[in-house]
Short mmCIF file of C-alpha atoms and ligand atoms in Angstrom, two decimals:
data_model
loop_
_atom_site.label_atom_id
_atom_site.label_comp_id
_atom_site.label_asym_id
_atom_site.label_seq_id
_atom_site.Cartn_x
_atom_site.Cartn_y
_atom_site.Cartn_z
CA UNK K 68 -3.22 28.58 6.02
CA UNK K 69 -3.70 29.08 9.70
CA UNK K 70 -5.48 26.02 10.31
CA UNK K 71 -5.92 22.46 8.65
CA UNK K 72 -8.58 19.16 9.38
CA UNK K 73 -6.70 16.12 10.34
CA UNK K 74 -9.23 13.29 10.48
CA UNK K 75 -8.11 11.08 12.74
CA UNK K 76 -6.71 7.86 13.33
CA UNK K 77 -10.81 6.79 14.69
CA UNK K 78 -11.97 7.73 11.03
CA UNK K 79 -9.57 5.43 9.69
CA UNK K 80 -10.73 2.33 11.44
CA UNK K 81 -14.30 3.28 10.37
CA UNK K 82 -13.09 2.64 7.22
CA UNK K 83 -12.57 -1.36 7.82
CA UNK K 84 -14.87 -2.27 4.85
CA UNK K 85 -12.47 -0.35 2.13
CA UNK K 86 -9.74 -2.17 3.29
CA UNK K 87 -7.96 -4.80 0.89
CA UNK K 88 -6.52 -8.07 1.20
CA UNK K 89 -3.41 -7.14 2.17
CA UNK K 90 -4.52 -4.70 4.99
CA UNK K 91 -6.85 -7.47 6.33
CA UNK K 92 -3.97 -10.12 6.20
CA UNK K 93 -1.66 -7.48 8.17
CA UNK K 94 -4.24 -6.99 10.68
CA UNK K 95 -4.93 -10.20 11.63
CA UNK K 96 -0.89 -11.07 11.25
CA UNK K 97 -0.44 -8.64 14.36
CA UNK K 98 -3.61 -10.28 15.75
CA UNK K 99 -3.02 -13.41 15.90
CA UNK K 100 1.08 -12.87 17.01
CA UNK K 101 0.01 -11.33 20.04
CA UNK K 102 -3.63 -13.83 20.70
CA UNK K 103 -0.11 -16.27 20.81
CA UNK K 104 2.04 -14.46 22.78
CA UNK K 105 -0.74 -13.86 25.31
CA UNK K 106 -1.42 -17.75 25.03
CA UNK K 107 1.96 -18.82 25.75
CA UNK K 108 2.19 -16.62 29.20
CA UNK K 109 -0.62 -18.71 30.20
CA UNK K 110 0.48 -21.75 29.17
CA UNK K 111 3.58 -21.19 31.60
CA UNK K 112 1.41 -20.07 34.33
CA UNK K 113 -0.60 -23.55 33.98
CA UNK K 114 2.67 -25.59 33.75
CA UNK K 115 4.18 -24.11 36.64
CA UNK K 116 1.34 -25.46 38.63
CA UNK K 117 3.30 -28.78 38.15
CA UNK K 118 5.74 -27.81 40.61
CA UNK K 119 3.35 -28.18 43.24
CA UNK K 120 2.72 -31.75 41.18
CA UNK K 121 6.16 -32.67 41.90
CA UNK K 122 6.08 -31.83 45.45
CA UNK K 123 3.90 -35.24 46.02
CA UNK K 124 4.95 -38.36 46.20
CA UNK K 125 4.71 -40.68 43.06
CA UNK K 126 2.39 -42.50 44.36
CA UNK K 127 0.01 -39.94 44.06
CA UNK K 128 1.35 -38.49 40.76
CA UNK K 129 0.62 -41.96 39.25
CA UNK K 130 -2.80 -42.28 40.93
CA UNK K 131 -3.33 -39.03 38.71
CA UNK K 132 -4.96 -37.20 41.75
CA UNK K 133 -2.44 -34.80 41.61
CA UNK K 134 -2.50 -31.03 42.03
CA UNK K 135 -1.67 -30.69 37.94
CA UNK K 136 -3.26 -33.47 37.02
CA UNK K 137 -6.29 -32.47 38.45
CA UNK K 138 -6.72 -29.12 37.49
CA UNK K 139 -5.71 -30.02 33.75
CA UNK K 140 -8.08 -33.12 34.05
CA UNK K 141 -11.04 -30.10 35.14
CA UNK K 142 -10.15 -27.41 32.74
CA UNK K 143 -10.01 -30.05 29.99
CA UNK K 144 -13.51 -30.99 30.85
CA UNK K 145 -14.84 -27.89 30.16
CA UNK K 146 -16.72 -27.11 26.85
CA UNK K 147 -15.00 -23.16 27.46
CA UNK K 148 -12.00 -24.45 27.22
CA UNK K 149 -12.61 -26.70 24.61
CA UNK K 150 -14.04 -24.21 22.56
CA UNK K 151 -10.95 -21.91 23.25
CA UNK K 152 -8.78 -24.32 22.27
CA UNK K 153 -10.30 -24.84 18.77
CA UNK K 154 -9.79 -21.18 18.89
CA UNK K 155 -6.30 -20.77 19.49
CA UNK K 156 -5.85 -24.30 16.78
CA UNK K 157 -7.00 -21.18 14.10
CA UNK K 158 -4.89 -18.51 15.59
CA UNK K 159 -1.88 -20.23 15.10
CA UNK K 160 -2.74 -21.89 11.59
CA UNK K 161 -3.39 -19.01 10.29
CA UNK K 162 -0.43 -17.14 11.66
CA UNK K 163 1.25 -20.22 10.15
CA UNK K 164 0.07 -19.90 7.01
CA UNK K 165 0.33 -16.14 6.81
CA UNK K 166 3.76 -15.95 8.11
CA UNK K 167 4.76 -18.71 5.13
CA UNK K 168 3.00 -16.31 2.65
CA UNK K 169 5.16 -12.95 3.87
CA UNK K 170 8.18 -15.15 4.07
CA UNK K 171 7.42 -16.07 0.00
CA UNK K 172 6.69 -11.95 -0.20
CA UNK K 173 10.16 -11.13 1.00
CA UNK K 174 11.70 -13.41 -0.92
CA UNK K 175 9.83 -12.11 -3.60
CA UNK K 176 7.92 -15.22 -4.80
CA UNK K 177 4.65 -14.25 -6.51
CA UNK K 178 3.92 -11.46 -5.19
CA UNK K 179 1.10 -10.67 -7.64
CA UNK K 180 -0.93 -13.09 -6.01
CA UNK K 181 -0.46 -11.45 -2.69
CA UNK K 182 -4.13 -11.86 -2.59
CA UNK K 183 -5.34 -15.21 -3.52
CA UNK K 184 -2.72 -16.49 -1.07
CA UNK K 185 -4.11 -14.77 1.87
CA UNK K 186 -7.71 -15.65 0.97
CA UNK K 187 -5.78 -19.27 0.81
CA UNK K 188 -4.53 -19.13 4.29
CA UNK K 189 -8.26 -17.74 5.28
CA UNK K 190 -9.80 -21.16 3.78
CA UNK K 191 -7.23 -23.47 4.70
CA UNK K 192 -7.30 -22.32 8.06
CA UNK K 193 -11.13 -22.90 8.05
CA UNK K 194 -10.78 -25.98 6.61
CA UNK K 195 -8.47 -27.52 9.51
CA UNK K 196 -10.36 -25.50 12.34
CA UNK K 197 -13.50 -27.36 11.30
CA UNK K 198 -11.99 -30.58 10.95
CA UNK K 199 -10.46 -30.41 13.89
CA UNK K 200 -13.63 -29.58 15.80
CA UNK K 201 -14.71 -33.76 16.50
CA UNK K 202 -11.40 -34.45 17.80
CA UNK K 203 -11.43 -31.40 19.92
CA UNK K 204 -14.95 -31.80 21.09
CA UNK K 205 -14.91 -35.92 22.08
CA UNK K 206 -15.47 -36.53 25.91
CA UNK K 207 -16.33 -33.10 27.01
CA UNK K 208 -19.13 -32.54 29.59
CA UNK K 209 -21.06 -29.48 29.20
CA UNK W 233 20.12 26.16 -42.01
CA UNK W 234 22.43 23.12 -41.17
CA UNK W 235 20.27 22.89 -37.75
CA UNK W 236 16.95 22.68 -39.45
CA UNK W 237 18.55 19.97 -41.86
CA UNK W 238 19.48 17.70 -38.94
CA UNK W 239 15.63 17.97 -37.95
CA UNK W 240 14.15 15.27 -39.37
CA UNK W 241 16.70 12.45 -38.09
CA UNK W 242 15.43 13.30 -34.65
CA UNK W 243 12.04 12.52 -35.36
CA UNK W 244 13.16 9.31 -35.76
CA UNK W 245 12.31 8.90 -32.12
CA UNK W 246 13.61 5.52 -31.02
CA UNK W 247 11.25 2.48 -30.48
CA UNK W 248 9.62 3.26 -27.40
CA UNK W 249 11.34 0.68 -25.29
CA UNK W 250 8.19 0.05 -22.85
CA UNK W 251 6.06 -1.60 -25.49
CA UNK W 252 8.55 -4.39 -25.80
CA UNK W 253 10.18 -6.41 -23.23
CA UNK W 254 9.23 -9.87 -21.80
CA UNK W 255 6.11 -10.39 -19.62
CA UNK W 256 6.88 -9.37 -16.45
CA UNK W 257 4.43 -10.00 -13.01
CA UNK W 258 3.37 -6.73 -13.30
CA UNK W 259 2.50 -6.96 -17.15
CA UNK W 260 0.50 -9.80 -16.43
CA UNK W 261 -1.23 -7.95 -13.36
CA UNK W 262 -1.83 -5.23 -15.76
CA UNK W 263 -3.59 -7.51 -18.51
CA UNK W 264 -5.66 -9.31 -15.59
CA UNK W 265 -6.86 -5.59 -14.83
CA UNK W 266 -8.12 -4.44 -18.04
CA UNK W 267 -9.34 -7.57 -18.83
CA UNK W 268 -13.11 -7.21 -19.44
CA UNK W 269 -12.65 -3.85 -18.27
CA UNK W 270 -13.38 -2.44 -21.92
CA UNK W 271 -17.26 -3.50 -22.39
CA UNK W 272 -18.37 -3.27 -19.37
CA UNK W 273 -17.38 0.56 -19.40
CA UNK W 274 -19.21 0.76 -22.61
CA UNK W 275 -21.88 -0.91 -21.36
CA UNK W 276 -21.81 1.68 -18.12
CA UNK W 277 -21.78 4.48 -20.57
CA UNK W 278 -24.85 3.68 -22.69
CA UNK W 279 -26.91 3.40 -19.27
CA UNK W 280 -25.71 6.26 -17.83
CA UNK W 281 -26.41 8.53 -21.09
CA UNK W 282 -28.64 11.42 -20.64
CA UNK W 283 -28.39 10.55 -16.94
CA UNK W 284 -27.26 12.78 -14.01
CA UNK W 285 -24.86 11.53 -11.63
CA UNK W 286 -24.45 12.61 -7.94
CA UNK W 287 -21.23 13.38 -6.57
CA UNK W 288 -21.22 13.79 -2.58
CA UNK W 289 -17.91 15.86 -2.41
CA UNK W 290 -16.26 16.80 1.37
CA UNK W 291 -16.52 20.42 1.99
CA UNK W 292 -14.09 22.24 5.00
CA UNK W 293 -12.75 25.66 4.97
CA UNK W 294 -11.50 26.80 8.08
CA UNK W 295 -12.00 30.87 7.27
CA UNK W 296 -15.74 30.39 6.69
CA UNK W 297 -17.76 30.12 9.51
CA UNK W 298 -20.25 27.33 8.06
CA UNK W 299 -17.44 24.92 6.47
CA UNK W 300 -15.51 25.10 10.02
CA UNK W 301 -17.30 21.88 10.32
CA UNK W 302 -16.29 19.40 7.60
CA UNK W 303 -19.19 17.68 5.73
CA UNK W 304 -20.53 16.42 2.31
CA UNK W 305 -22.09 18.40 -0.34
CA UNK W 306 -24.32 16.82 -3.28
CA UNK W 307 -23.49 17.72 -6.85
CA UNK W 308 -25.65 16.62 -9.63
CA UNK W 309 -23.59 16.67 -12.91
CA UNK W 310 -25.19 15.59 -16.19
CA UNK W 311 -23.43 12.81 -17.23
CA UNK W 312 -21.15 13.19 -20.13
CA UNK W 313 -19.50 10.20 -22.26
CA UNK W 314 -15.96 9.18 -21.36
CA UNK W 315 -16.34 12.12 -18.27
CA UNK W 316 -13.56 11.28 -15.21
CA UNK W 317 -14.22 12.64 -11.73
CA UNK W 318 -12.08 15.62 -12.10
CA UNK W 319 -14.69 16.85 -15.15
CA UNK W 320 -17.38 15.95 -12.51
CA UNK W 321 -16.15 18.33 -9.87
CA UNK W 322 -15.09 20.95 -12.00
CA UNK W 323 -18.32 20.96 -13.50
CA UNK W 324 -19.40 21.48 -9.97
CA UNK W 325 -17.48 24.12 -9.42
CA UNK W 326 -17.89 26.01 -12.68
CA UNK W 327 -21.81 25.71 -12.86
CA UNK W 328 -22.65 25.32 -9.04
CA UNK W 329 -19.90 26.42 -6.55
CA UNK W 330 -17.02 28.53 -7.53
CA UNK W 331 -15.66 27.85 -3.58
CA UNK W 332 -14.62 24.01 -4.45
CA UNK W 333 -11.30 23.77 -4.04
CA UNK W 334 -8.95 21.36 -5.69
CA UNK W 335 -5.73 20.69 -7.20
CA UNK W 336 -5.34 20.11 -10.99
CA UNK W 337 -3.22 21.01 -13.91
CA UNK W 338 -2.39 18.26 -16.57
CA UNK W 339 -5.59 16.41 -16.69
CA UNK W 340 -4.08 13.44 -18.06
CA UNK W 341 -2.39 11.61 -15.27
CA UNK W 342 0.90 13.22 -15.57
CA UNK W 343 1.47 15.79 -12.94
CA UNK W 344 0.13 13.95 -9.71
CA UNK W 345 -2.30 17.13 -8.51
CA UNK W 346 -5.58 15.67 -8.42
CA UNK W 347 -5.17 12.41 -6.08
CA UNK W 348 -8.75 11.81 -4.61
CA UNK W 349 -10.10 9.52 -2.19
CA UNK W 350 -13.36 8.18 -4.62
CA UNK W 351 -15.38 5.29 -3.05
CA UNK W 352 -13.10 4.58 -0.43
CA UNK W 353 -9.80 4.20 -2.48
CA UNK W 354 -7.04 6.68 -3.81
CA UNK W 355 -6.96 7.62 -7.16
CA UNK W 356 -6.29 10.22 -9.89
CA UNK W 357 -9.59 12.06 -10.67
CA UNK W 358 -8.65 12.35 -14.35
CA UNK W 359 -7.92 8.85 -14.71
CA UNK W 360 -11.24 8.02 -12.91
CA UNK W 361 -14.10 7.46 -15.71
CA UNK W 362 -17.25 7.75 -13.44
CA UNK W 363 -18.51 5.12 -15.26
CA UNK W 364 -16.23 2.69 -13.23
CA UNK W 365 -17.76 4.29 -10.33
CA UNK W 366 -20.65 2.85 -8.28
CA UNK W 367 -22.89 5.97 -7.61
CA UNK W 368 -23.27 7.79 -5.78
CA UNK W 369 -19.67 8.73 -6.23
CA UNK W 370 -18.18 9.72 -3.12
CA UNK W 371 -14.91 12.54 -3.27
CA UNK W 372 -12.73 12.99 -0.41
CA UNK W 373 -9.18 14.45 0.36
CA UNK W 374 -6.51 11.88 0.48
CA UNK W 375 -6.38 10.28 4.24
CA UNK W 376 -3.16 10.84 6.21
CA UNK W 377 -2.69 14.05 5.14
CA UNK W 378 -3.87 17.06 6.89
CA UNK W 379 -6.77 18.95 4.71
CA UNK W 380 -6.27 22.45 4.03
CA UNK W 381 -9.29 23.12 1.94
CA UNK W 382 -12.12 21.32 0.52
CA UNK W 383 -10.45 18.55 -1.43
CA UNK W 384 -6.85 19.74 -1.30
CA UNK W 385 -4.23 18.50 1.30
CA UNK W 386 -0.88 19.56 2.50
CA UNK W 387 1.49 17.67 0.86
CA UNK W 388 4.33 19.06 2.45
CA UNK W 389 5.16 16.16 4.95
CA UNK W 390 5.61 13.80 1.46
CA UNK W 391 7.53 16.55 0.08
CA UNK W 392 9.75 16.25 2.78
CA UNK W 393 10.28 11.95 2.46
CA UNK W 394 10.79 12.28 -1.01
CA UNK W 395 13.71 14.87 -0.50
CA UNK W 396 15.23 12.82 1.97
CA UNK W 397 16.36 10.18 -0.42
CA UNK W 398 18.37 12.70 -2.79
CA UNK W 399 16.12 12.30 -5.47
CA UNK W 400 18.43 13.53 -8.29
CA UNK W 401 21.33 11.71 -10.52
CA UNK W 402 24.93 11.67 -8.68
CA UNK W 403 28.24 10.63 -10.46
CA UNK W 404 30.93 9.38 -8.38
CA UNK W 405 33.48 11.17 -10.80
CA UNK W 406 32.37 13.44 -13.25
CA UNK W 407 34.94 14.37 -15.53
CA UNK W 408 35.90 17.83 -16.13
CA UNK W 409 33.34 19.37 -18.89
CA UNK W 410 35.34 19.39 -21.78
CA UNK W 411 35.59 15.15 -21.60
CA UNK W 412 32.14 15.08 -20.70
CA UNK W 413 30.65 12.32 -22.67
CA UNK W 414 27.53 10.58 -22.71
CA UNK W 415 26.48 7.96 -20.28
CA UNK W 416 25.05 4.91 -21.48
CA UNK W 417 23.05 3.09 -20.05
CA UNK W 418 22.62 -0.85 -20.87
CA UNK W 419 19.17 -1.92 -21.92
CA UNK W 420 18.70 -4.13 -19.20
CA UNK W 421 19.64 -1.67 -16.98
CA UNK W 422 16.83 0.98 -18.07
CA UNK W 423 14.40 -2.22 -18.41
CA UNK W 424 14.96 -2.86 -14.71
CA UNK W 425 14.25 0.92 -13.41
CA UNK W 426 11.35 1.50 -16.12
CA UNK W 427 8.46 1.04 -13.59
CA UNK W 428 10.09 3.02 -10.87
CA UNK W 429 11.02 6.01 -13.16
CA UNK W 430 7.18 6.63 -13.56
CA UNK W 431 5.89 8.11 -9.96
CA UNK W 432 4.56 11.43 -10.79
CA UNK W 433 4.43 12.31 -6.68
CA UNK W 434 0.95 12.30 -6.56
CA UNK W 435 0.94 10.79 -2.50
CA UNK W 436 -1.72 8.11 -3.50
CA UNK W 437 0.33 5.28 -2.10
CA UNK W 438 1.32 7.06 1.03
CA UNK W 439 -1.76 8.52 1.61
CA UNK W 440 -2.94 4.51 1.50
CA UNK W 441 0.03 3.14 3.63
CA UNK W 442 -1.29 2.37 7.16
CA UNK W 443 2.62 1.85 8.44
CA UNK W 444 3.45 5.73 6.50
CA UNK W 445 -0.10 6.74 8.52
CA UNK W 446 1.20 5.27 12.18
CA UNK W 447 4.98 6.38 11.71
CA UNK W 448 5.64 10.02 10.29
CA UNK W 449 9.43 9.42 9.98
CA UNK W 450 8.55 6.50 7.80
CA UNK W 451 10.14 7.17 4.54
CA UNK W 452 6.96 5.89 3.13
CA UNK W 453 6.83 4.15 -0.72
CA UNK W 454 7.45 6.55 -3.18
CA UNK W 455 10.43 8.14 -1.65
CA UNK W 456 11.36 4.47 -1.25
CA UNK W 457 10.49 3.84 -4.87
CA UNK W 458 12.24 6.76 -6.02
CA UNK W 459 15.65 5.98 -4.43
CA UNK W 460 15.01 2.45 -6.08
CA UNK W 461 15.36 4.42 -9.06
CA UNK W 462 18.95 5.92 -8.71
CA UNK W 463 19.85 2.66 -6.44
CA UNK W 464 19.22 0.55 -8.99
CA UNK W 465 21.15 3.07 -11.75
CA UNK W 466 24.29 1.18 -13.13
CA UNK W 467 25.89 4.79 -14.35
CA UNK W 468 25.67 6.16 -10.37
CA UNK W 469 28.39 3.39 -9.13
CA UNK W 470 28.94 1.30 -6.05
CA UNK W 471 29.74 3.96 -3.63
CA UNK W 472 26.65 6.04 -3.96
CA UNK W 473 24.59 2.92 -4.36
CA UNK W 474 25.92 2.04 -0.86
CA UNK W 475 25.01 5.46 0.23
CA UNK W 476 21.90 5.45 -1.09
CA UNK W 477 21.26 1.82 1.06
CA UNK W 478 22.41 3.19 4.12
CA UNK W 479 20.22 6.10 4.09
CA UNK W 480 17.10 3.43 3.32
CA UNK W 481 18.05 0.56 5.96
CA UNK W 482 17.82 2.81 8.78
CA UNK W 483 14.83 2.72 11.36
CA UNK W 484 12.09 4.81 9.50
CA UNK W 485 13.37 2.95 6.29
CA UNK W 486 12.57 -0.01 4.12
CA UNK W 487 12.12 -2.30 6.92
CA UNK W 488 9.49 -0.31 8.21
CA UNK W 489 7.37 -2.14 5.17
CA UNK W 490 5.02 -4.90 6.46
CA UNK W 491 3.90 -5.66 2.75
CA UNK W 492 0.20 -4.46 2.87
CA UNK W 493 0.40 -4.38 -0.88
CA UNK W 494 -1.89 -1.10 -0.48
CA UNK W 495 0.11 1.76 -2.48
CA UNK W 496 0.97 -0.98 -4.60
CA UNK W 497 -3.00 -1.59 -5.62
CA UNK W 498 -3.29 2.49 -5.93
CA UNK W 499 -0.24 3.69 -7.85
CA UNK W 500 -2.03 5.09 -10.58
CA UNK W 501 1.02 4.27 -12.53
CA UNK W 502 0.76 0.64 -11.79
CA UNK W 503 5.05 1.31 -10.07
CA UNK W 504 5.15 -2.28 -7.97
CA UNK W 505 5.94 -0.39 -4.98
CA UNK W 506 6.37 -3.37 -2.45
CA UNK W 507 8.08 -5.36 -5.10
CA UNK W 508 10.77 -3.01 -4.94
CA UNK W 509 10.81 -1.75 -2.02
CA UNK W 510 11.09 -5.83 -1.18
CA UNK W 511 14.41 -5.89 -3.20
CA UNK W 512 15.84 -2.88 -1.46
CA UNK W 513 15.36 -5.10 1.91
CA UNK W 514 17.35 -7.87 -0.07
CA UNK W 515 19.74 -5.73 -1.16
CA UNK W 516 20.05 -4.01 2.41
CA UNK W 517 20.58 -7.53 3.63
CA UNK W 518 23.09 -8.50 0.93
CA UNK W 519 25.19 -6.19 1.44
CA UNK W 520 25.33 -6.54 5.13
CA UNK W 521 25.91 -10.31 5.68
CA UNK W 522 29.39 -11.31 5.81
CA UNK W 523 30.48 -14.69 5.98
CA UNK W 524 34.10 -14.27 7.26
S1 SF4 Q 748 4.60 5.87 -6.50
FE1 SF4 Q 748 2.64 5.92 -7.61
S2 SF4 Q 748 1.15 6.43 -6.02
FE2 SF4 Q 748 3.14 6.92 -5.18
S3 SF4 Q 748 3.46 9.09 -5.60
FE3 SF4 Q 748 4.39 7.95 -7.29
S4 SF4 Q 748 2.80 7.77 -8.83
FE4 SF4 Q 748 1.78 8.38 -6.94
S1 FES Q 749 -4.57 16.59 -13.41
FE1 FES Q 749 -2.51 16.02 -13.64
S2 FES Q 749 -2.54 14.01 -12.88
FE2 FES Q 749 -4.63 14.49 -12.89
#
C-alpha cells in the first residue's frame, strides 16, 4: 500500500445536499456567531463616531444636526440598510433560538428531537423576520 | 460424564435482558424508525421483482494504470428478494469484476467490515436492503478516511482513537487468583451501558463526524462511546473512572463535540452516541466544579 486517495475537504462541501439537520443547524450556528461578531465591530465603529458628536456644543446636539446624528439619520434612510438590518434581526434570532436548543442538548433535554427543534428555530425565526419586516421598512426612502 | 450432565442447565440462557426494560428515548426513536418501514419494503420488493438494479460503485487502484484516476463503474445486478448492498456488489464482483475490492466477513451486521457510503450516507452494506434504496444506488468508500482500494479504506487512524481510551476492563484491586470471585454487576448498572456495549468498530460515525473530519486528534465518537462503556462500569471503581475522565476532557476530547447528531443518525447499531458522549461532558464538569 504505497499510495492511498484522500478526497478532500472540497468533495465534502459538494456534498451539502446529504447533509442532515444537525449538520445544517451547526453550520449556520458558526454562521451566524461570526455574521454577529462581525456586526458588533461595526456597531462600535458607528458609535464611536459620537465622539466627534460630543465635541459640539448642545445646542447643536439638540438641533439633531450633529455629526452622529446625521450620519445615523442618513444610513437609517437607506432601504440597504434597512434591508440589512432585517437581516441581522434573523441572524441573531436564530442564533438565539439555536443556541437555546444546544443549551437543552447539553443538558440533555430531548435530544431525540434534535431535529424538529432546529427546523423550529428555522420557522420561528421566519416567522419574526417577516413580521418584523413593516416595522423595519416604515419611513424609508428608496 | 458429570460435565455433560450439567449441560442442559446452561441452556437455560437467562432472559435476554434487552427485550425488557422501560422505554427509553432511544426505544422510542427506534419504533418511530421502523414504523411503516415494514410495507413499504414489501411493497419495494414486489416492484422491483424480476427487475435489474444498477449499482454505480467508485473504482481506484493506485497499481493499475487506468484506476489511478478514481471514478464510477455501473453494475447491473438482477434483483433478488430481501438482497442488501453487500449481495449487490459481490454479485458484481463474482459475475462481472473479480478486481472489486471490499471488506466483508460476517454478513450480518456484527463485525463492522463492510461500512459503505450508499446514497450519500454511511451504512452497513449487509444491513442495507436495496429495496430501501432509491436507484440508482450509489457505493462509495467511507469519507474521512483515506481509500486504499476500490471500496476499502484505511482504518488505521480509528484504530488508533479507539486504543487511546484503554478499551479493555481494569480493576482497581484484583485479588490474588485463588479469591478471585465473580463480579456482579447490578441490573441497572448493565441497563445503563447496554447501548454503548454494542459498537462493532465499523467507523460509520466517524467517518460522518465533520468535527472527527476537521481535527485528526479528535478522539472522535466511538472511542468516546467506548470509554462511556468502562466509565460508566460500577465494578471498575472511582479511581479509574476518574482516569478514564481525564483522558476524555482533554483538548481533542469530549468537548470537541458540537452535537451534529450525525454518527448518532448512522450507528448502525442505533448506540446514542451524542447522548453519551453529552453525559461524559456532564460528568467531566461534575467532577471538576468545586464549591469550596
Ligand atoms: S459507534 Fe456505531 S457507528 Fe461507531 S463504530 Fe461503533 S457501531 Fe460503528
Ligand atoms: S459483513 Fe460483518 S457487519 Fe457487514
Amino acid at each position: 500500500m504505497s499510495q492511498s486517495y484522500n478526497r478532500g475537504l472540497i468533495e465534502d462541501f459538494g456534498r451539502w445536499k446529504e447533509f442532515s439537520a444537525g449538520m445544517w443547524a451547526w453550520i449556520f450556528h458558526k454562521f451566524t456567531g461570526w455574521v454577529l461578531i462581525g456586526y458588533l465591530f461595526t456597531h462600535i465603529a458607528v458609535l464611536s463616531t459620537s465622539i466627534g458628536a460630543a465635541s459640539e456644543s448642545t445646542d447643536v446636539i439638540q438641533a439633531q444636526n450633529d455629526v452622529y446624528t446625521t450620519t445615523l439619520q442618513g444610513l437609517e434612510g437607506l432601504f440597504l440598510i434597512r434591508l440589512l438590518e432585517i437581516g441581522l434581526l434573523a441572524v441573531a434570532v436564530f442564533h438565539i433560538l439555536n443556541g437555546l436548543r444546544l443549551l437543552m442538548v447539553d443538558l440533555g433535554i430531548g435530544l431525540e428531537s434534535q431535529d424538529k427543534s432546529f427546523y423550529a428555530s428555522l420557522v420561528l425565526t421566519g416567522a419574526i423576520t417577516v413580521a418584523s419586516v413593516p416595522t423595519f421598512l416604515t419611513g424609508v426612502t428608496l | 460424564m458429570s460435565t455433560q450432565q450439567a449441560e442442559p442447565e446452561s441452556q437455560e440462557a437467562p432472559e435476554d435482558p434487552e427485550m425488557k426494560g422501560a422505554e427509553s428515548p432511544q426505544e422510542r426513536r427506534l419504533e418511530e424508525k421502523d414504523d411503516g418501514m415494514v410495507d413499504e419494503r414489501a411493497e419495494k420488493t414486489a416492484e422491483l421483482e424480476g427487475e435489474t438494479v444498477l449499482i454505480k460503485v467508485f473504482r481506484y487502484d493506485p497499481e493499475v494504470a487506468d484506476k489511478q484516476e478514481p471514478r464510477f463503474d455501473d453494475f447491473h445486478v438482477p434483483f433478488t428478494k430481501g438482497m442488501t448492498v453487500l449481495d449487490a456488489v459481490m454479485y458484481a464482483r463474482d459475475e462481472y469484476d473479480s478486481s472489486l475490492t471490499f471488506r466483508h466477513s460476517c454478513r450480518q451486521a456484527v463485525c463492522g467490515s463492510d461500512a459503505f457510503f450508499v446514497n450519500g450516507r454511511q451504512r452497513l452494506g449487509c444491513k442495507t436492503q436495496i429495496s430501501d434504496l432509491e436507484q440508482p444506488v450509489r457505493i462509495e468508500p467511507l469519507p474521512h478516511q483515506e481509500v486504499v482500494k476500490d471500496l476499502v479504506v484505511d482504518m488505521d487512524h480509528f484504530y488508533d482513537q479507539m486504543h487511546t481510551v484503554e478499551p479493555y476492563f481494569q480493576d482497581e484491586d484484583t485479588p490474588p487468583v485463588e479469591d478471585l470471585e465473580e463480579q456482579r454487576q447490578s441490573p441497572e448498572n448493565r441497563e445503563k451501558i447496554k447501548m454503548s456495549s454494542r459498537c462493532i468498530w465499523c467507523g460509520a460515525c466517524m467517518s460522518s463526524c465533520n468535527i472527527a473530519a476537521g481535527d485528526n486528534e479528535y478522539l472522535g465518537p466511538a472511542a468516546i462511546n467506548k470509554a462511556y462503556k468502562f466509565a460508566m462500569d460500577d465494578r471498575e471503581g472511582e479511581e479509574i473512572k476518574e482516569h478514564r475522565l481525564r483522558i476524555l476532557e482533554q483538548e481533542h476530547g469530549v468537548w470537541r463535540c458540537q452535537t451534529q447528531f450525525s454518527c448518532t443518525e448512522v450507528c448502525p447499531k442505533d448506540i446514542p452516541l451524542t447522548e453519551h458522549i453529552q453525559e461524559l461532558k456532564r460528568e467531566a464538569v461534575k467532577k471538576n466544579l468545586k464549591f469550596w
